[in-house]
């Protein structure tokens, strides 16, 4: 069909990356309901990649979480999280609270910083079905490795955002700009 492709429906949600916060915190300013559908919470074995990122031995146990996030009733992102065992309770109410809030409020661990990488990818069949888009549709893929204040990496997250629903925003400052010429 001529003219088919990616269609933008309404304004894109802006998620800021210049502050370390969970998705619900970041999207709160849009005044739309945020729904977290927990697809999976299970103990798993860390892959070599995950183990290296979290500084764990290969084949160490981790907590694996997969969630579908919707805003205003429309799917926005598919999130997968790998956590050190003990970072949050296995029976945590992840449909009602962000992982960051659980870690800080319930466990008293202070967040420090995160390394964030963003790239564009195409939706695979499973992701497309969950996000209610066509396979091959554009996604923004965000990888975030979060550290506690003591420098321990504890949370490796991959978020697949619908490219037609979200823009990722940050501010870059120059500490000492050169003097005017």
Tab-separated table of C-alpha atoms in Angstrom:
chain	number	residue	atom	x	y	z
A	1	UNK	CA	0.000	0.000	0.000
A	2	UNK	CA	1.472	3.329	-1.037
A	3	UNK	CA	2.211	5.722	1.815
A	4	UNK	CA	2.385	3.057	4.503
A	5	UNK	CA	5.226	3.232	6.998
A	6	UNK	CA	5.735	4.866	10.361
A	7	UNK	CA	2.906	7.104	11.530
A	8	UNK	CA	3.154	9.553	14.423
A	9	UNK	CA	0.024	9.667	16.536
A	10	UNK	CA	-0.068	12.716	18.771
A	11	UNK	CA	2.831	14.398	20.511
A	12	UNK	CA	5.802	12.281	21.527
A	13	UNK	CA	6.460	11.753	25.206
A	14	UNK	CA	9.729	13.348	26.269
A	15	UNK	CA	11.868	11.369	28.665
A	16	UNK	CA	14.792	13.287	30.140
A	17	UNK	CA	18.128	11.514	30.521
A	18	UNK	CA	19.988	14.196	32.486
A	19	UNK	CA	18.620	12.980	35.834
A	20	UNK	CA	18.820	9.415	37.115
A	21	UNK	CA	15.209	8.385	37.631
A	22	UNK	CA	12.836	5.541	36.920
A	23	UNK	CA	10.342	5.580	34.069
A	24	UNK	CA	7.329	6.447	36.222
A	25	UNK	CA	9.243	9.381	37.772
A	26	UNK	CA	10.377	10.600	34.372
A	27	UNK	CA	6.933	10.347	32.793
A	28	UNK	CA	5.002	11.815	35.740
A	29	UNK	CA	5.027	15.312	34.206
A	30	UNK	CA	2.892	14.146	31.287
A	31	UNK	CA	-0.099	13.632	33.593
A	32	UNK	CA	-1.093	10.432	31.861
A	33	UNK	CA	-1.525	7.106	33.639
A	34	UNK	CA	1.575	4.912	33.506
A	35	UNK	CA	0.860	1.174	33.592
A	36	UNK	CA	3.552	-1.417	34.352
A	37	UNK	CA	2.626	-4.914	33.230
A	38	UNK	CA	5.094	-7.378	34.724
A	39	UNK	CA	5.732	-10.091	32.141
A	40	UNK	CA	8.406	-11.993	34.057
A	41	UNK	CA	10.290	-11.914	37.366
A	42	UNK	CA	12.641	-14.806	37.884
A	43	UNK	CA	16.033	-15.853	39.085
A	44	UNK	CA	18.303	-16.498	36.123
A	45	UNK	CA	21.952	-17.184	35.383
A	46	UNK	CA	23.996	-14.162	34.284
A	47	UNK	CA	25.262	-14.343	30.729
A	48	UNK	CA	28.964	-13.511	30.326
A	49	UNK	CA	27.968	-9.998	29.136
A	50	UNK	CA	25.650	-9.327	32.117
A	51	UNK	CA	28.143	-10.831	34.570
A	52	UNK	CA	30.910	-8.555	33.266
A	53	UNK	CA	28.725	-5.446	33.452
A	54	UNK	CA	27.530	-6.224	37.006
A	55	UNK	CA	31.029	-7.392	38.032
A	56	UNK	CA	29.764	-10.840	38.958
A	57	UNK	CA	31.304	-14.242	38.296
A	58	UNK	CA	30.071	-15.910	35.104
A	59	UNK	CA	26.973	-18.024	35.729
A	60	UNK	CA	26.189	-16.078	38.926
A	61	UNK	CA	22.493	-15.901	39.841
A	62	UNK	CA	20.685	-12.652	38.985
A	63	UNK	CA	17.119	-11.399	39.194
A	64	UNK	CA	15.662	-10.932	35.685
A	65	UNK	CA	12.626	-8.679	35.196
A	66	UNK	CA	10.662	-7.997	32.026
A	67	UNK	CA	7.958	-5.302	31.968
A	68	UNK	CA	5.704	-3.727	29.374
A	69	UNK	CA	5.089	-0.048	30.079
A	70	UNK	CA	2.082	1.780	28.697
A	71	UNK	CA	1.202	5.460	28.978
A	72	UNK	CA	-2.372	6.586	28.548
A	73	UNK	CA	-3.321	3.039	27.544
A	74	UNK	CA	-0.810	2.895	24.655
A	75	UNK	CA	2.282	0.659	24.858
A	76	UNK	CA	5.457	2.751	25.138
A	77	UNK	CA	8.344	0.443	26.036
A	78	UNK	CA	9.517	-3.077	26.718
A	79	UNK	CA	11.998	-3.081	29.619
A	80	UNK	CA	14.325	-5.876	30.671
A	81	UNK	CA	16.337	-5.550	33.862
A	82	UNK	CA	19.137	-7.699	35.277
A	83	UNK	CA	19.818	-7.089	38.977
A	84	UNK	CA	22.225	-8.449	41.528
A	85	UNK	CA	20.456	-10.970	43.756
A	86	UNK	CA	19.229	-9.149	46.867
A	87	UNK	CA	18.990	-5.748	45.111
A	88	UNK	CA	15.195	-5.882	45.546
A	89	UNK	CA	12.828	-8.403	47.093
A	90	UNK	CA	11.698	-11.098	44.625
A	91	UNK	CA	8.081	-10.499	45.644
A	92	UNK	CA	8.276	-6.704	45.120
A	93	UNK	CA	5.183	-5.038	43.623
A	94	UNK	CA	6.891	-4.088	40.348
A	95	UNK	CA	3.583	-3.234	38.703
A	96	UNK	CA	3.159	-0.428	41.261
A	97	UNK	CA	6.690	0.859	41.925
A	98	UNK	CA	9.895	1.567	40.004
A	99	UNK	CA	12.989	-0.503	40.735
A	100	UNK	CA	14.879	2.677	41.711
A	101	UNK	CA	12.234	3.609	44.294
A	102	UNK	CA	12.358	0.099	45.767
A	103	UNK	CA	16.132	0.187	46.039
A	104	UNK	CA	16.272	3.634	47.654
A	105	UNK	CA	13.156	3.633	49.826
A	106	UNK	CA	12.848	-0.002	50.864
A	107	UNK	CA	16.501	-1.002	51.033
A	108	UNK	CA	18.098	2.367	51.832
A	109	UNK	CA	20.685	2.083	49.039
A	110	UNK	CA	21.532	5.440	47.429
A	111	UNK	CA	21.751	5.634	43.647
A	112	UNK	CA	24.956	7.109	42.298
A	113	UNK	CA	25.168	7.412	38.522
A	114	UNK	CA	24.473	5.541	35.316
A	115	UNK	CA	26.208	4.911	32.033
A	116	UNK	CA	23.590	5.331	29.279
A	117	UNK	CA	23.844	4.326	25.628
A	118	UNK	CA	21.097	4.979	23.070
A	119	UNK	CA	20.870	3.554	19.574
A	120	UNK	CA	18.229	2.904	16.943
A	121	UNK	CA	17.096	-0.626	16.119
A	122	UNK	CA	14.220	-2.334	14.354
A	123	UNK	CA	11.497	-4.145	16.263
A	124	UNK	CA	11.742	-7.921	16.260
A	125	UNK	CA	8.522	-9.947	16.021
A	126	UNK	CA	8.034	-10.469	19.787
A	127	UNK	CA	8.746	-6.828	20.666
A	128	UNK	CA	6.504	-5.595	17.845
A	129	UNK	CA	3.623	-7.734	19.087
A	130	UNK	CA	3.967	-6.479	22.676
A	131	UNK	CA	4.335	-2.820	21.635
A	132	UNK	CA	1.488	-3.136	19.082
A	133	UNK	CA	3.627	-2.044	16.140
A	134	UNK	CA	4.740	-3.774	12.959
A	135	UNK	CA	7.892	-5.923	12.893
A	136	UNK	CA	10.775	-3.787	11.643
A	137	UNK	CA	9.300	-0.546	13.027
A	138	UNK	CA	11.905	1.873	14.447
A	139	UNK	CA	12.748	1.676	18.150
A	140	UNK	CA	14.992	3.701	20.423
A	141	UNK	CA	17.103	1.209	22.366
A	142	UNK	CA	18.454	2.482	25.687
A	143	UNK	CA	21.034	0.548	27.717
A	144	UNK	CA	21.529	1.813	31.275
A	145	UNK	CA	24.054	0.448	33.752
A	146	UNK	CA	23.288	1.971	37.157
A	147	UNK	CA	25.753	2.172	40.037
A	148	UNK	CA	25.144	2.749	43.731
A	149	UNK	CA	26.970	5.652	45.380
A	150	UNK	CA	29.713	3.285	46.544
A	151	UNK	CA	30.467	2.419	42.889
A	152	UNK	CA	28.831	-1.024	42.798
A	153	UNK	CA	27.044	-1.771	39.508
A	154	UNK	CA	23.701	-3.311	40.437
A	155	UNK	CA	21.176	-2.734	37.647
A	156	UNK	CA	21.613	-3.393	33.922
A	157	UNK	CA	18.538	-2.294	32.027
A	158	UNK	CA	17.578	-2.427	28.368
A	159	UNK	CA	14.572	-0.386	27.274
A	160	UNK	CA	13.023	-0.615	23.819
A	161	UNK	CA	10.967	2.546	23.215
A	162	UNK	CA	8.511	2.914	20.363
A	163	UNK	CA	10.146	5.399	18.004
A	164	UNK	CA	6.793	7.000	17.201
A	165	UNK	CA	5.865	7.607	20.867
A	166	UNK	CA	8.992	8.819	22.656
A	167	UNK	CA	11.917	11.185	22.371
A	168	UNK	CA	14.905	11.048	24.716
A	169	UNK	CA	16.124	14.476	25.838
A	170	UNK	CA	19.231	15.669	27.652
A	171	UNK	CA	21.034	18.927	28.290
A	172	UNK	CA	24.745	19.300	27.676
A	173	UNK	CA	26.654	22.049	29.483
A	174	UNK	CA	30.175	23.248	29.046
A	175	UNK	CA	31.751	23.998	32.425
A	176	UNK	CA	34.213	26.635	31.273
A	177	UNK	CA	33.187	28.026	27.911
A	178	UNK	CA	35.948	29.732	26.004
A	179	UNK	CA	36.074	33.541	26.380
A	180	UNK	CA	34.366	35.516	23.620
A	181	UNK	CA	36.731	36.647	20.875
